[in-house]
Amino acid sequence: MSRVDDLLGRVTTYRTVSAALGVVLAAALVLSLSGSVHVEPVALAVSVVVAVAVTLLVSLACGALWRVPVHRESSVITGLLLALLLRPSTAPLDLAVLAAAAAAAGASKFVLAVRSRHVLNPAAAGALAVGLVGVPFGAVPATWWVATPALLPVVAVAALAVVVRTRRGLLVGTYLVVAGGVVSVRLVGLGLAVPDALWTSLASYPLVLAAAFMLTEPLTLPPRRRQQLAEAALVGALTVTPFTLGPVWSSPELALVVGNVLAFALGQRRAVRLTVVGHRDVTPAVREVAFAPERALRFRPGQWIELHVPHAGVDRRGTRRVFSVASPPGHVDGVVVAYRLTPAPSSFKRTLTSLPQGVVVRATSVGGDFLLPRRADVPLLLVAGGIGITPFVSQLAALARAGERRDVVLLLLLGPGDEPPYADVLTASAARVVVVAPTPPAVLPEGWEHRAAPLLEDAVLREGVPDAHRRLAYVSGPPRMVVHARRTLRRAGVRRIRTDAFAGY
């Protein structure tokens, strides 16, 4: 799985989603030619063009009107989803309905938004809008035609790629268990055998697509895991529970919109404007940027923030990136993020590195569950790989500011010749720090220890932290390092492990 993480980590989440949807549509086109999928090939091609073009054009027009940057790839994803939801056709009325859904979806990011953050999943909003408004006039609502046994293998593989890239397996699994369970129970009650009921729930209902490609839409999720799982269960149940309330009837798009409204009520209800106040090199390989938020930013130590930095010459990594906040709440420098400098940085990193003071960027979401326990008597083992130290810096700095002393051992994994980042913060925290690196750093702060190893090995853990088995462990860093460290901790008898991997960081 670490090799898959490395492969997917080379592209952004948005690029992964758009590529996965493209594969599904390409498979549908091929299967339509053989008659395995009952849509017209020409109609499918025309529908994709109309859905993507209208969504993108309306988004660009709204962006110009509202004077805000437009995330074009997000608009492309919305158009591709709508092409999978509304049945392909070349009939003028059907194309008009599709165009209306695409226009509603593109506009919803701006009209149904609060301080630059959209509230509803755009594709769900567009599909729901044409269903509510167009059906009385003869329009065909969203049929989710992609939910067919012939396409399920392709949809499942594409969904798996998205789930691995977004690390939303538990969220998607919760939705599928609840929705699939409700459908299966109902089908068994109608006389189907249990295996047939389970197969039908996955092959003939749009559960996999809705869960992996729409429920996981990042800007419309609650900030905390337990909130996300509660939303997934609710949306899953609503998706497959038949009901009619006047002009409103049960549908996957309605269930998603209800979940979006709930998530908005629970989360950061606005996009945050951040003004660049300074840069500094933490080490020769680590760069830090400090921002002053326009309004107080609510977050807890260990959580992440997603930055949106539009720029020219955008490469495949895109214009949005997630960073762990490296500063504690209420820090004098505002909100601080850090990242590793590489010989061939992405266009995002190049732009972020060169932003002058006074430039304003947006934080589109804040969240995460990589939080220390509230109880101060729980012994902790923190394992950081390189830039994975940033959430621990926020946490340890917050503890030091509060005057709270905890039993903390920090294992800091460094590459050859790397300097330990944030040595001042780590020293001030009074945590016991063990540096794991092939060679000792040029400067090893007083009281720190060094263990010679390229990775976290069994002997290093056994000798450096002999009581690891009684500690609550946190692991943060690149996916491959996190997987290896987790296995090493398991072998040492550590049973409570929480991880925070920086996929494609």
PDB file of N, CA and C in Angstrom, residues 10 15 22 51 57 66 70 74 95 121 178-179 182 213 218 251 271-272 274 277 305 318 346 372 423 430 468 475:
ATOM      1  N   ARG A  10       1.874  11.660  -5.995  1.00  0.00           N
ATOM      2  CA  ARG A  10       2.524  12.533  -6.971  1.00  0.00           C
ATOM      3  C   ARG A  10       1.553  13.488  -7.648  1.00  0.00           C
ATOM      4  N   ARG A  15      -6.792  16.014  -9.054  1.00  0.00           N
ATOM      5  CA  ARG A  15      -6.379  15.341 -10.287  1.00  0.00           C
ATOM      6  C   ARG A  15      -6.695  13.847 -10.220  1.00  0.00           C
ATOM      7  N   GLY A  22     -12.756  10.204 -15.314  1.00  0.00           N
ATOM      8  CA  GLY A  22     -12.488  10.033 -16.736  1.00  0.00           C
ATOM      9  C   GLY A  22     -12.400   8.565 -17.130  1.00  0.00           C
ATOM     10  N   ALA A  51     -21.880  19.160 -20.107  1.00  0.00           N
ATOM     11  CA  ALA A  51     -21.832  19.276 -18.645  1.00  0.00           C
ATOM     12  C   ALA A  51     -20.568  19.984 -18.183  1.00  0.00           C
ATOM     13  N   LEU A  57     -17.835  27.327 -17.631  1.00  0.00           N
ATOM     14  CA  LEU A  57     -18.134  28.687 -18.088  1.00  0.00           C
ATOM     15  C   LEU A  57     -18.925  29.473 -17.043  1.00  0.00           C
ATOM     16  N   TRP A  66     -18.053  37.869  -8.877  1.00  0.00           N
ATOM     17  CA  TRP A  66     -17.784  37.962  -7.437  1.00  0.00           C
ATOM     18  C   TRP A  66     -16.342  38.388  -7.137  1.00  0.00           C
ATOM     19  N   VAL A  70     -11.268  31.084  -9.310  1.00  0.00           N
ATOM     20  CA  VAL A  70     -12.050  29.890  -9.623  1.00  0.00           C
ATOM     21  C   VAL A  70     -11.122  28.686  -9.676  1.00  0.00           C
ATOM     22  N   SER A  74     -11.932  21.723 -10.072  1.00  0.00           N
ATOM     23  CA  SER A  74     -13.120  21.384  -9.303  1.00  0.00           C
ATOM     24  C   SER A  74     -14.365  21.490 -10.173  1.00  0.00           C
ATOM     25  N   LEU A  95     -30.742  17.837 -23.201  1.00  0.00           N
ATOM     26  CA  LEU A  95     -29.501  18.613 -23.143  1.00  0.00           C
ATOM     27  C   LEU A  95     -29.717  19.940 -22.408  1.00  0.00           C
ATOM     28  N   ASN A 121     -22.557  20.348  -2.015  1.00  0.00           N
ATOM     29  CA  ASN A 121     -21.840  19.678  -3.082  1.00  0.00           C
ATOM     30  C   ASN A 121     -22.425  20.156  -4.409  1.00  0.00           C
ATOM     31  N   VAL A 178     -24.205   1.311   6.025  1.00  0.00           N
ATOM     32  CA  VAL A 178     -25.552   1.745   6.395  1.00  0.00           C
ATOM     33  C   VAL A 178     -26.501   1.661   5.198  1.00  0.00           C
ATOM     34  N   ALA A 179     -26.106   2.291   4.078  1.00  0.00           N
ATOM     35  CA  ALA A 179     -26.990   2.298   2.906  1.00  0.00           C
ATOM     36  C   ALA A 179     -27.188   0.885   2.353  1.00  0.00           C
ATOM     37  N   VAL A 182     -29.472  -1.144   4.704  1.00  0.00           N
ATOM     38  CA  VAL A 182     -30.898  -0.800   4.609  1.00  0.00           C
ATOM     39  C   VAL A 182     -31.509  -1.399   3.347  1.00  0.00           C
ATOM     40  N   PHE A 213     -17.064   9.617  -4.477  1.00  0.00           N
ATOM     41  CA  PHE A 213     -16.816  10.815  -5.279  1.00  0.00           C
ATOM     42  C   PHE A 213     -17.589  12.054  -4.801  1.00  0.00           C
ATOM     43  N   PRO A 218     -14.208  17.583  -0.053  1.00  0.00           N
ATOM     44  CA  PRO A 218     -13.580  18.077   1.178  1.00  0.00           C
ATOM     45  C   PRO A 218     -14.220  19.317   1.781  1.00  0.00           C
ATOM     46  N   SER A 251     -33.868  10.812  -2.728  1.00  0.00           N
ATOM     47  CA  SER A 251     -32.910  10.617  -3.817  1.00  0.00           C
ATOM     48  C   SER A 251     -31.512  10.758  -3.240  1.00  0.00           C
ATOM     49  N   ALA A 271     -14.754  30.798   4.725  1.00  0.00           N
ATOM     50  CA  ALA A 271     -13.362  30.761   4.317  1.00  0.00           C
ATOM     51  C   ALA A 271     -12.611  31.843   5.079  1.00  0.00           C
ATOM     52  N   VAL A 272     -11.381  31.592   5.420  1.00  0.00           N
ATOM     53  CA  VAL A 272     -10.594  32.518   6.233  1.00  0.00           C
ATOM     54  C   VAL A 272      -9.572  33.222   5.348  1.00  0.00           C
ATOM     55  N   LEU A 274      -6.157  35.083   4.973  1.00  0.00           N
ATOM     56  CA  LEU A 274      -4.880  35.096   5.689  1.00  0.00           C
ATOM     57  C   LEU A 274      -3.913  36.036   4.982  1.00  0.00           C
ATOM     58  N   VAL A 277       2.605  37.563   6.659  1.00  0.00           N
ATOM     59  CA  VAL A 277       3.338  38.501   7.519  1.00  0.00           C
ATOM     60  C   VAL A 277       4.825  38.204   7.569  1.00  0.00           C
ATOM     61  N   ILE A 305      -4.841  22.757   8.023  1.00  0.00           N
ATOM     62  CA  ILE A 305      -5.512  23.850   7.320  1.00  0.00           C
ATOM     63  C   ILE A 305      -5.264  23.669   5.825  1.00  0.00           C
ATOM     64  N   GLY A 318      -1.762  21.384  -8.495  1.00  0.00           N
ATOM     65  CA  GLY A 318      -2.918  22.228  -8.230  1.00  0.00           C
ATOM     66  C   GLY A 318      -2.636  23.465  -7.389  1.00  0.00           C
ATOM     67  N   SER A 346       6.955  22.064  -6.494  1.00  0.00           N
ATOM     68  CA  SER A 346       5.744  22.268  -7.281  1.00  0.00           C
ATOM     69  C   SER A 346       5.524  23.755  -7.510  1.00  0.00           C
ATOM     70  N   LEU A 372      -3.964  15.394  20.845  1.00  0.00           N
ATOM     71  CA  LEU A 372      -3.493  14.738  22.058  1.00  0.00           C
ATOM     72  C   LEU A 372      -4.659  14.496  23.008  1.00  0.00           C
ATOM     73  N   ALA A 423      14.141  23.034  16.920  1.00  0.00           N
ATOM     74  CA  ALA A 423      14.849  22.533  18.095  1.00  0.00           C
ATOM     75  C   ALA A 423      14.536  23.371  19.334  1.00  0.00           C
ATOM     76  N   ALA A 430      10.374  20.384  27.181  1.00  0.00           N
ATOM     77  CA  ALA A 430      10.862  19.431  28.189  1.00  0.00           C
ATOM     78  C   ALA A 430      10.572  17.987  27.809  1.00  0.00           C
ATOM     79  N   ALA A 468       7.835   1.637  25.582  1.00  0.00           N
ATOM     80  CA  ALA A 468       6.946   2.067  24.497  1.00  0.00           C
ATOM     81  C   ALA A 468       5.590   1.390  24.567  1.00  0.00           C
ATOM     82  N   VAL A 475       2.076   8.997  15.198  1.00  0.00           N
ATOM     83  CA  VAL A 475       3.064   8.924  14.127  1.00  0.00           C
ATOM     84  C   VAL A 475       2.687   9.901  13.036  1.00  0.00           C
TER      85      VAL A 475
END
